[in-house]
PDB file of C-alpha atoms in Angstrom:
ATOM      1  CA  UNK F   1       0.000   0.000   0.000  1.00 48.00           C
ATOM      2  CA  UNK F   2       1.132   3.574  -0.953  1.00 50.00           C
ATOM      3  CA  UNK F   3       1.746   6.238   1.996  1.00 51.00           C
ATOM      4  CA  UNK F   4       0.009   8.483  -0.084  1.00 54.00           C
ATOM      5  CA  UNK F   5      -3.038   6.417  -0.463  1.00 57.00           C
ATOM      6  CA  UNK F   6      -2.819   5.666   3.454  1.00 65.00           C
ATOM      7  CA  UNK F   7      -4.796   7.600   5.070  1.00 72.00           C
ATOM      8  CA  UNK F   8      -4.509   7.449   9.592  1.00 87.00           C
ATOM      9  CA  UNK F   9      -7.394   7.480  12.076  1.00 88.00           C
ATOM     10  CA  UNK F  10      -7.223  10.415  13.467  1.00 87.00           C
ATOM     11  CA  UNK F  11      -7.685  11.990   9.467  1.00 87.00           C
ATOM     12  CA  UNK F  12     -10.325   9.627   8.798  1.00 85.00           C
ATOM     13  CA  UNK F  13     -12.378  11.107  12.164  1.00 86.00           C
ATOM     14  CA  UNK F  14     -11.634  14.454  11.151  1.00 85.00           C
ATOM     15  CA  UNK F  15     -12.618  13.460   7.698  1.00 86.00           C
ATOM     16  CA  UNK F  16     -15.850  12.095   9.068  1.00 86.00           C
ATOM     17  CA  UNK F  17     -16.889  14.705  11.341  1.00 89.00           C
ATOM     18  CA  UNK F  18     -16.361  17.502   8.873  1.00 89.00           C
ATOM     19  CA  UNK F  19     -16.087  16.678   5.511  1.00 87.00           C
ATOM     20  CA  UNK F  20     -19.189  15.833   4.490  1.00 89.00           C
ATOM     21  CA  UNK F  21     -22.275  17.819   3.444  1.00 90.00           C
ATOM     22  CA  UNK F  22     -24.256  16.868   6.732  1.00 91.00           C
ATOM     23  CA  UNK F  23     -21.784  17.608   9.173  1.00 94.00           C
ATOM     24  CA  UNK F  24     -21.025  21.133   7.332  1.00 94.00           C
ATOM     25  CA  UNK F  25     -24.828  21.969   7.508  1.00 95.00           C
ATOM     26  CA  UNK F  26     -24.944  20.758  11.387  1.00 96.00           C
ATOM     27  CA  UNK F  27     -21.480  22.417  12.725  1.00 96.00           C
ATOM     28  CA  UNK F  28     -22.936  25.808  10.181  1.00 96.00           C
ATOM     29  CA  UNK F  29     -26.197  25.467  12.450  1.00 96.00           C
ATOM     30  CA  UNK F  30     -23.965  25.143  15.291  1.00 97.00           C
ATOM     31  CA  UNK F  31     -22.051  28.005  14.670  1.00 97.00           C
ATOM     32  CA  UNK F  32     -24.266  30.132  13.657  1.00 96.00           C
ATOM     33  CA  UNK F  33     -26.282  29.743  16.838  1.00 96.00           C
ATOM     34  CA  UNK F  34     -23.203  30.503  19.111  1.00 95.00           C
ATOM     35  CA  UNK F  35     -22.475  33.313  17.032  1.00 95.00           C
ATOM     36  CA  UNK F  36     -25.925  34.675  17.969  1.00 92.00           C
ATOM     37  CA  UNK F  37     -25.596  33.840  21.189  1.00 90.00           C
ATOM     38  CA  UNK F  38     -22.368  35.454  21.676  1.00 89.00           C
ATOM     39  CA  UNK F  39     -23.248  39.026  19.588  1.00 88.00           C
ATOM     40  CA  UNK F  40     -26.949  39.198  21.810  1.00 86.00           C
ATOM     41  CA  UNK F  41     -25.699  41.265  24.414  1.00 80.00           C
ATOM     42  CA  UNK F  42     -24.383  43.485  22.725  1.00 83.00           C
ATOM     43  CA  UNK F  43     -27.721  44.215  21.426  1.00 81.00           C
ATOM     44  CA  UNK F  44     -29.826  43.574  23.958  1.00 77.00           C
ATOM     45  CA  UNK F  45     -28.102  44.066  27.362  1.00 73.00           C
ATOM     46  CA  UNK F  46     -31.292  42.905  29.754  1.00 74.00           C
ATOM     47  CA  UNK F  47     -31.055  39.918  31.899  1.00 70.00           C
ATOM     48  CA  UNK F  48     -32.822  37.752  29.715  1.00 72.00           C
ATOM     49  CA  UNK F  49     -30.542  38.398  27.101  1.00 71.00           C
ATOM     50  CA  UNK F  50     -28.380  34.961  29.002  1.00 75.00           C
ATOM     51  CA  UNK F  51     -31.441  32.577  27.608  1.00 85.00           C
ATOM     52  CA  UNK F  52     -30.417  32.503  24.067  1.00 87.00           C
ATOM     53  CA  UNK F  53     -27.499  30.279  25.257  1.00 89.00           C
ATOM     54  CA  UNK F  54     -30.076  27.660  25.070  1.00 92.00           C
ATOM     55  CA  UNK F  55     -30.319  27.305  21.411  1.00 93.00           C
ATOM     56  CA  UNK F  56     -26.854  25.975  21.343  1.00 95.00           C
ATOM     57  CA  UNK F  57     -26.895  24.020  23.976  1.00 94.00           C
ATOM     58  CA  UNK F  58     -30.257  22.381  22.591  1.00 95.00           C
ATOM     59  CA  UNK F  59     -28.772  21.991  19.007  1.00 96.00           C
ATOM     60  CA  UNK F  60     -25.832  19.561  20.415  1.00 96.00           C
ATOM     61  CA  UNK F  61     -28.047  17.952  22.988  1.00 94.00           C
ATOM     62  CA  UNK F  62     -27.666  14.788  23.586  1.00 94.00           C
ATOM     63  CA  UNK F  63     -24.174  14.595  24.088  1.00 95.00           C
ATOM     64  CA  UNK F  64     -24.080  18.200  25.481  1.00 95.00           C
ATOM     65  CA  UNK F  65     -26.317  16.197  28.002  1.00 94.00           C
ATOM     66  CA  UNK F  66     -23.609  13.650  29.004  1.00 94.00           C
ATOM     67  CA  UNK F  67     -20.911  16.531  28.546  1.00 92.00           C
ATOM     68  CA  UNK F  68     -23.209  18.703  31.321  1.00 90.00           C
ATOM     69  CA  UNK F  69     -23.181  15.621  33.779  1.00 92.00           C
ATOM     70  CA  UNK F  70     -19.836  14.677  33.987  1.00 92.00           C
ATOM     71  CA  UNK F  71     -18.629  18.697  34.904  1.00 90.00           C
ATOM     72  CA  UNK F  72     -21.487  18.153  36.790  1.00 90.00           C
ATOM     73  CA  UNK F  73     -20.041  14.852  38.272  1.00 93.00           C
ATOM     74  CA  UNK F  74     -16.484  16.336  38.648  1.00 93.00           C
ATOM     75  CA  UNK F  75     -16.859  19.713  40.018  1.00 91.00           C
ATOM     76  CA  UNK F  76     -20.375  19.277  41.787  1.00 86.00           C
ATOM     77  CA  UNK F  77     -22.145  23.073  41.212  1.00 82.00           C
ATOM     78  CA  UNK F  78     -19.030  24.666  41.221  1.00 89.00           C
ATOM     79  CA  UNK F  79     -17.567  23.669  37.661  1.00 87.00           C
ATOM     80  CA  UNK F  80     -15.149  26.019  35.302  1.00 91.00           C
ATOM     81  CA  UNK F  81     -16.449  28.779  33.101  1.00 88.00           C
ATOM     82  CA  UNK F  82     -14.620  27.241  30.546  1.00 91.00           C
ATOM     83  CA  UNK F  83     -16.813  24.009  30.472  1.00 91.00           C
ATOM     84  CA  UNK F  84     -19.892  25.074  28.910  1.00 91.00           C
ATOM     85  CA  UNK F  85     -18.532  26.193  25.615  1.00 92.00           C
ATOM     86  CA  UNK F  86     -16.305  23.531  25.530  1.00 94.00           C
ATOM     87  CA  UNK F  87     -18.868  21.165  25.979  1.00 95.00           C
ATOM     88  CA  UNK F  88     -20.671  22.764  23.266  1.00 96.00           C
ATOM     89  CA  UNK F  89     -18.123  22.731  21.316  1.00 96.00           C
ATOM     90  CA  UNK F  90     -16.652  18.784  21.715  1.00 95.00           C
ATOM     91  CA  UNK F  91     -20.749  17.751  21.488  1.00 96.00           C
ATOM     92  CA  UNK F  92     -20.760  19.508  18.001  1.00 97.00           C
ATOM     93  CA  UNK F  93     -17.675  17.342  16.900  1.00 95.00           C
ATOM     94  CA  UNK F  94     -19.203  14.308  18.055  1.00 95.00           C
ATOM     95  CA  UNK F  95     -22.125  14.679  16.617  1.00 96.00           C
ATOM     96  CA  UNK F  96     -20.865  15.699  13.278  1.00 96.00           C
ATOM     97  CA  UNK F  97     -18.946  12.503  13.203  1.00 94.00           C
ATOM     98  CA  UNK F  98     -22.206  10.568  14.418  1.00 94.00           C
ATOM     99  CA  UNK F  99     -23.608  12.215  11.215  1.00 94.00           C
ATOM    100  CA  UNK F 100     -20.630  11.808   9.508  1.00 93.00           C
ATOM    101  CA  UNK F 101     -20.339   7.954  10.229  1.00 92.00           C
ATOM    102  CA  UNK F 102     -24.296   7.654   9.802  1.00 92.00           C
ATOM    103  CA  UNK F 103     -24.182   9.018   5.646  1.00 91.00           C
ATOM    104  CA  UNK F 104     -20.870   7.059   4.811  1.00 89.00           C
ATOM    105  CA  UNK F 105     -22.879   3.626   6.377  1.00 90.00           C
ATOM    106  CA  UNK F 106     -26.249   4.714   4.365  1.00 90.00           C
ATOM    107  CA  UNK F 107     -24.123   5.459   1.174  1.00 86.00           C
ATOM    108  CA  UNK F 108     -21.774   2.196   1.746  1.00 84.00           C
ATOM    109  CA  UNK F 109     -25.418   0.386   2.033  1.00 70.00           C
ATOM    110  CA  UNK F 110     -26.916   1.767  -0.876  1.00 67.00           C
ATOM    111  CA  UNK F 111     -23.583   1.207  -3.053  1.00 60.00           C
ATOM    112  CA  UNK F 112     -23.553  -2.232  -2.242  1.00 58.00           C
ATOM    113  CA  UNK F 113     -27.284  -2.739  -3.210  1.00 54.00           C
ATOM    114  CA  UNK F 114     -27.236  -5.215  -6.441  1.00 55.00           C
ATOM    115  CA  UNK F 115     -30.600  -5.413  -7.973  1.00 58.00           C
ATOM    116  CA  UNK F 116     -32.015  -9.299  -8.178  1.00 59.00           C
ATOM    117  CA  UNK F 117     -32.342 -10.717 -11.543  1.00 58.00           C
ATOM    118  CA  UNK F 118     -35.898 -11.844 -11.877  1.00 51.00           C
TER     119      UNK F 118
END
């Protein structure tokens, strides 16, 4: 096998989790809604103006779900800053490769379909 032909794991995940045409729509919705989130106070300073961190948070739920409970596990009510949009952040990847991994099984599937003779 050629080393140029060879690709390793760690470029096949990446490959997976963003080089695809659902993953780029999902981490673009992703984005999009933490860029919101981020530029809304700036617009609308009022205490309410905090909620729109939801929309993230609810566009990489589940796994933001398991990424919430173990800060939650490790660090009790007192966890990091840094946590939540790092959480947000590693849920997007995963679930870019989830979608990732899902279309290349669903187009390996349909490629391999051979139509019966009959």
């Amino acid at each position: 096998m050629n080393a140029r032909t060879h690709t390793g794991p760690i470029r096949a995940l990446a490959r997976l989790a963003v080089a695809n045409r659902a993953s780029a729509v999902y981490l673009t919705l992703v984005g999009g809604a933490v860029a919101v989130a981020a530029a809304q106070p700036l617009f609308a300073p009022d205490a309410d103006a905090s909620f729109i961190w939801v929309w993230p948070a609810l566009f990489t739920f589940p796994a933001f779900g398991f990424v919430a409970w173990l800060g939650e596990a490790a660090w009790g009510g007192d966890a990091p800053t840094w946590l939540f949009p790092a959480g947000i952040a590693l849920s997007a990847l995963l679930q870019s490769l989830a979608l990732g991994a899902t279309l290349r099984a669903l187009r390996g599937r349909r490629g391999r379909h051979v139509p019966s003779a009959g």
